[in-house]
Amino acid sequence: MTNQDFVEKLISDKTLQTPRIINAFKAIDRKDFVLSEGEGRAYEDRPLSIGFGATISQPTTIAIMLEKLQPEPTSNVLEVGTGSGYLTALLAKIVWDSGEVFSIEYIPELKEFAKANLKKYNFRNVSLFVGDGKKGLKEYAPFDKIISSASGNEILKEWKRQLKIGGRIVAPVDDNLIVLDKLSKRKFKENKISGFIFVPLQ
Ligand code: SAH
């Protein structure tokens, strides 16, 4: 099995639909983001341990999240929970033209793991940070898009504050995926998709 095989499967089952997102999945090899002992399983549609209680997310889950997020070529994106850097790489590829990705990870060793994995791609539009993503990244706000791979009990106030009007958050709350649009300073529209399992926000 190859990276192309699992991308073709995500296209044929209609999980992936947007050309820009499909191109990113084709360009980024998931094998570059797993631990060496997981390489043989890199193209299976399941999460894999990357140590420290974290996992590289399941491809189907990431595909659903990106199709909901709809990053534009110009989007300023905040990612919470860098982990392996796989989603970071997909985002960087999607917003390549003039967008930027700011990704924050709680565990310093994982930030270093992601940095080493991302080196293979020479992205110039990615910045990695160690810290508590629950606070967002005020210095680089506002963001067009915010995506989190770790789940909390609610969509955090700081994220809502750091989102542009017209922007979108895709993040898990408990075992649901929430899609939140910021309509005005205080008005939000929420959609919920159920049936996911995520690593909890620390
Ligand atoms: N999309 C990533 C998923 C990593 S799992 C991938 O595919 O590799 C979720 C990550 O969120 C873990 O690495 C975990 O350490 C991180 N995390 C948990 N709580 C966090 C917090 N408060 N701030 C930043 N990162 C956090």
GROMACS .gro file of C-alpha atoms and ligand atoms in nm:
model
  228
    1MET     CA    1   0.000   0.000   0.000
    2THR     CA    2   0.117   0.353  -0.075
    3ASN     CA    3   0.016   0.706   0.024
    4GLN     CA    4  -0.164   0.741  -0.313
    5ASP     CA    5  -0.374   0.430  -0.238
    6PHE     CA    6  -0.524   0.566   0.081
    7VAL     CA    7  -0.582   0.906  -0.077
    8GLU     CA    8  -0.764   0.738  -0.366
    9LYS     CA    9  -0.981   0.555  -0.114
   10LEU     CA   10  -1.069   0.882   0.065
   11ILE     CA   11  -1.162   1.031  -0.274
   12SER     CA   12  -1.371   0.734  -0.389
   13ASP     CA   13  -1.570   0.723  -0.063
   14LYS     CA   14  -1.625   1.103  -0.102
   15THR     CA   15  -1.457   1.194   0.228
   16LEU     CA   16  -1.219   1.410   0.025
   17GLN     CA   17  -1.384   1.641  -0.231
   18THR     CA   18  -1.200   1.973  -0.253
   19PRO     CA   19  -0.919   1.971  -0.515
   20ARG     CA   20  -0.686   2.188  -0.304
   21ILE     CA   21  -0.725   1.951  -0.007
   22ILE     CA   22  -0.684   1.641  -0.227
   23ASN     CA   23  -0.361   1.783  -0.373
   24ALA     CA   24  -0.223   1.835  -0.024
   25PHE     CA   25  -0.305   1.475   0.076
   26LYS     CA   26  -0.122   1.357  -0.238
   27ALA     CA   27   0.182   1.576  -0.176
   28ILE     CA   28   0.233   1.493   0.192
   29ASP     CA   29   0.345   1.136   0.268
   30ARG     CA   30   0.199   1.015   0.599
   31LYS     CA   31   0.499   0.785   0.641
   32ASP     CA   32   0.713   1.094   0.706
   33PHE     CA   33   0.511   1.163   1.024
   34VAL     CA   34   0.500   0.827   1.205
   35LEU     CA   35   0.756   0.671   1.440
   36SER     CA   36   0.995   0.431   1.265
   37GLU     CA   37   0.822   0.130   1.426
   38GLY     CA   38   0.490   0.248   1.280
   39GLU     CA   39   0.614   0.290   0.923
   40GLY     CA   40   0.462  -0.039   0.807
   41ARG     CA   41   0.120   0.085   0.915
   42ALA     CA   42   0.150   0.446   0.796
   43TYR     CA   43  -0.111   0.403   0.522
   44GLU     CA   44  -0.373   0.229   0.735
   45ASP     CA   45  -0.680   0.437   0.811
   46ARG     CA   46  -0.627   0.445   1.186
   47PRO     CA   47  -0.455   0.661   1.447
   48LEU     CA   48  -0.103   0.550   1.549
   49SER     CA   49   0.083   0.622   1.871
   50ILE     CA   50   0.354   0.888   1.849
   51GLY     CA   51   0.441   0.859   2.221
   52PHE     CA   52   0.352   1.086   2.517
   53GLY     CA   53  -0.010   0.969   2.503
   54ALA     CA   54  -0.055   1.135   2.164
   55THR     CA   55  -0.148   0.986   1.827
   56ILE     CA   56  -0.114   1.086   1.465
   57SER     CA   57  -0.483   1.127   1.382
   58GLN     CA   58  -0.676   0.887   1.162
   59PRO     CA   59  -0.664   1.001   0.795
   60THR     CA   60  -1.044   0.992   0.761
   61THR     CA   61  -1.082   1.218   1.067
   62ILE     CA   62  -0.828   1.468   0.933
   63ALA     CA   63  -0.993   1.461   0.590
   64ILE     CA   64  -1.336   1.536   0.744
   65MET     CA   65  -1.190   1.816   0.958
   66LEU     CA   66  -1.014   1.980   0.661
   67GLU     CA   67  -1.322   1.953   0.437
   68LYS     CA   68  -1.520   2.129   0.712
   69LEU     CA   69  -1.250   2.389   0.778
   70GLN     CA   70  -1.207   2.478   0.405
   71PRO     CA   71  -0.876   2.664   0.443
   72GLU     CA   72  -0.823   2.919   0.162
   73PRO     CA   73  -0.488   2.974  -0.012
   74THR     CA   74  -0.463   3.299   0.187
   75SER     CA   75  -0.580   3.175   0.528
   76ASN     CA   76  -0.403   3.254   0.853
   77VAL     CA   77  -0.451   2.930   1.048
   78LEU     CA   78  -0.407   2.843   1.415
   79GLU     CA   79  -0.357   2.471   1.482
   80VAL     CA   80  -0.381   2.340   1.839
   81GLY     CA   81  -0.204   2.009   1.910
   82THR     CA   82   0.079   1.980   1.655
   83GLY     CA   83   0.157   1.618   1.747
   84SER     CA   84   0.342   1.460   1.453
   85GLY     CA   85   0.305   1.767   1.231
   86TYR     CA   86   0.104   1.573   0.968
   87LEU     CA   87  -0.199   1.801   0.976
   88THR     CA   88   0.037   2.099   1.003
   89ALA     CA   89   0.200   1.991   0.674
   90LEU     CA   90  -0.137   1.945   0.501
   91LEU     CA   91  -0.247   2.291   0.619
   92ALA     CA   92   0.082   2.449   0.506
   93LYS     CA   93   0.041   2.297   0.162
   94ILE     CA   94  -0.323   2.409   0.132
   95VAL     CA   95  -0.252   2.772   0.233
   96TRP     CA   96   0.082   2.779   0.049
   97ASP     CA   97   0.014   3.084  -0.176
   98SER     CA   98   0.007   3.347   0.095
   99GLY     CA   99  -0.139   3.191   0.407
  100GLU     CA  100   0.041   3.094   0.724
  101VAL     CA  101   0.013   2.816   0.979
  102PHE     CA  102   0.079   2.875   1.348
  103SER     CA  103   0.081   2.548   1.538
  104ILE     CA  104   0.103   2.506   1.913
  105GLU     CA  105   0.192   2.187   2.101
  106TYR     CA  106   0.193   2.126   2.476
  107ILE     CA  107   0.470   1.863   2.485
  108PRO     CA  108   0.817   2.000   2.389
  109GLU     CA  109   0.940   1.659   2.265
  110LEU     CA  110   0.647   1.636   2.022
  111LYS     CA  111   0.714   1.985   1.892
  112GLU     CA  112   1.072   1.869   1.817
  113PHE     CA  113   0.936   1.549   1.653
  114ALA     CA  114   0.706   1.760   1.432
  115LYS     CA  115   0.989   2.000   1.350
  116ALA     CA  116   1.211   1.711   1.234
  117ASN     CA  117   0.927   1.560   1.029
  118LEU     CA  118   0.837   1.893   0.866
  119LYS     CA  119   1.201   1.962   0.771
  120LYS     CA  120   1.162   1.719   0.480
  121TYR     CA  121   0.920   1.963   0.316
  122ASN     CA  122   1.099   2.299   0.349
  123PHE     CA  123   0.781   2.492   0.430
  124ARG     CA  124   0.835   2.866   0.473
  125ASN     CA  125   0.487   2.936   0.605
  126VAL     CA  126   0.487   2.727   0.926
  127SER     CA  127   0.571   2.842   1.279
  128LEU     CA  128   0.575   2.595   1.568
  129PHE     CA  129   0.528   2.688   1.933
  130VAL     CA  130   0.541   2.504   2.265
  131GLY     CA  131   0.268   2.607   2.506
  132ASP     CA  132  -0.092   2.579   2.613
  133GLY     CA  133  -0.306   2.597   2.301
  134LYS     CA  134  -0.615   2.662   2.515
  135LYS     CA  135  -0.498   3.024   2.527
  136GLY     CA  136  -0.456   3.044   2.151
  137LEU     CA  137  -0.174   3.262   2.017
  138LYS     CA  138  -0.271   3.621   2.083
  139GLU     CA  139   0.042   3.767   1.920
  140TYR     CA  140  -0.053   3.621   1.580
  141ALA     CA  141  -0.431   3.669   1.598
  142PRO     CA  142  -0.676   3.722   1.442
  143PHE     CA  143  -0.703   3.393   1.252
  144ASP     CA  144  -0.924   3.302   0.955
  145LYS     CA  145  -0.935   2.940   1.069
  146ILE     CA  146  -0.869   2.756   1.396
  147ILE     CA  147  -0.838   2.377   1.412
  148SER     CA  148  -0.775   2.159   1.716
  149SER     CA  149  -0.685   1.789   1.727
  150ALA     CA  150  -0.745   1.766   2.103
  151SER     CA  151  -1.086   1.780   2.264
  152GLY     CA  152  -1.220   1.993   2.549
  153ASN     CA  153  -1.557   2.045   2.721
  154GLU     CA  154  -1.639   2.353   2.518
  155ILE     CA  155  -1.502   2.572   2.239
  156LEU     CA  156  -1.264   2.797   2.427
  157LYS     CA  157  -1.342   3.167   2.466
  158GLU     CA  158  -0.989   3.268   2.366
  159TRP     CA  159  -1.026   3.086   2.034
  160LYS     CA  160  -1.355   3.262   1.965
  161ARG     CA  161  -1.193   3.594   2.050
  162GLN     CA  162  -0.890   3.528   1.828
  163LEU     CA  163  -1.106   3.430   1.528
  164LYS     CA  164  -1.182   3.685   1.254
  165ILE     CA  165  -1.544   3.771   1.185
  166GLY     CA  166  -1.633   3.538   0.896
  167GLY     CA  167  -1.380   3.286   1.027
  168ARG     CA  168  -1.436   2.924   1.126
  169ILE     CA  169  -1.329   2.692   1.409
  170VAL     CA  170  -1.327   2.313   1.366
  171ALA     CA  171  -1.256   2.141   1.697
  172PRO     CA  172  -1.371   1.844   1.902
  173VAL     CA  173  -1.586   1.891   2.211
  174ASP     CA  174  -1.612   1.562   2.399
  175ASP     CA  175  -1.667   1.310   2.119
  176ASN     CA  176  -1.831   1.549   1.876
  177LEU     CA  177  -1.674   1.758   1.607
  178ILE     CA  178  -1.791   2.118   1.627
  179VAL     CA  179  -1.794   2.354   1.330
  180LEU     CA  180  -1.831   2.710   1.457
  181ASP     CA  181  -1.872   3.016   1.234
  182LYS     CA  182  -1.816   3.366   1.369
  183LEU     CA  183  -2.096   3.580   1.225
  184SER     CA  184  -2.023   3.896   1.425
  185LYS     CA  185  -1.828   3.992   1.735
  186ARG     CA  186  -2.065   3.799   1.963
  187LYS     CA  187  -2.274   3.590   1.727
  188PHE     CA  188  -2.173   3.234   1.636
  189LYS     CA  189  -2.337   2.954   1.440
  190GLU     CA  190  -2.265   2.598   1.550
  191ASN     CA  191  -2.290   2.261   1.375
  192LYS     CA  192  -2.217   1.932   1.542
  193ILE     CA  193  -2.100   1.602   1.391
  194SER     CA  194  -2.099   1.311   1.632
  195GLY     CA  195  -1.901   0.991   1.661
  196PHE     CA  196  -1.532   1.075   1.700
  197ILE     CA  197  -1.262   0.993   1.953
  198PHE     CA  198  -0.992   1.251   2.024
  199VAL     CA  199  -0.698   1.293   2.259
  200PRO     CA  200  -0.809   1.528   2.543
  201LEU     CA  201  -0.676   1.882   2.575
  202GLN     CA  202  -0.431   1.897   2.868
  203SAH     N1  203  -0.306   1.626   1.429
  203SAH     C1  204  -0.206   1.567   1.517
  203SAH     C2  205  -0.276   1.508   1.638
  203SAH     C3  206  -0.193   1.495   1.759
  203SAH     S1  207  -0.288   1.432   1.899
  203SAH     C4  208  -0.137   1.457   1.438
  203SAH     O1  209  -0.201   1.405   1.346
  203SAH     O2  210  -0.024   1.423   1.466
  203SAH     C5  211  -0.329   1.581   1.981
  203SAH     C6  212  -0.211   1.662   2.030
  203SAH     O3  213  -0.261   1.767   2.112
  203SAH     C7  214  -0.110   1.586   2.116
  203SAH     O4  215   0.016   1.597   2.058
  203SAH     C8  216  -0.115   1.658   2.251
  203SAH     O5  217   0.010   1.663   2.316
  203SAH     C9  218  -0.163   1.798   2.209
  203SAH     N2  219  -0.224   1.877   2.315
  203SAH    C10  220  -0.303   1.835   2.417
  203SAH     N3  221  -0.339   1.938   2.494
  203SAH    C11  222  -0.281   2.049   2.442
  203SAH    C12  223  -0.280   2.187   2.477
  203SAH     N4  224  -0.347   2.233   2.584
  203SAH     N5  225  -0.211   2.272   2.401
  203SAH    C13  226  -0.142   2.229   2.291
  203SAH     N6  227  -0.140   2.100   2.252
  203SAH    C14  228  -0.208   2.010   2.327
   0.00000   0.00000   0.00000
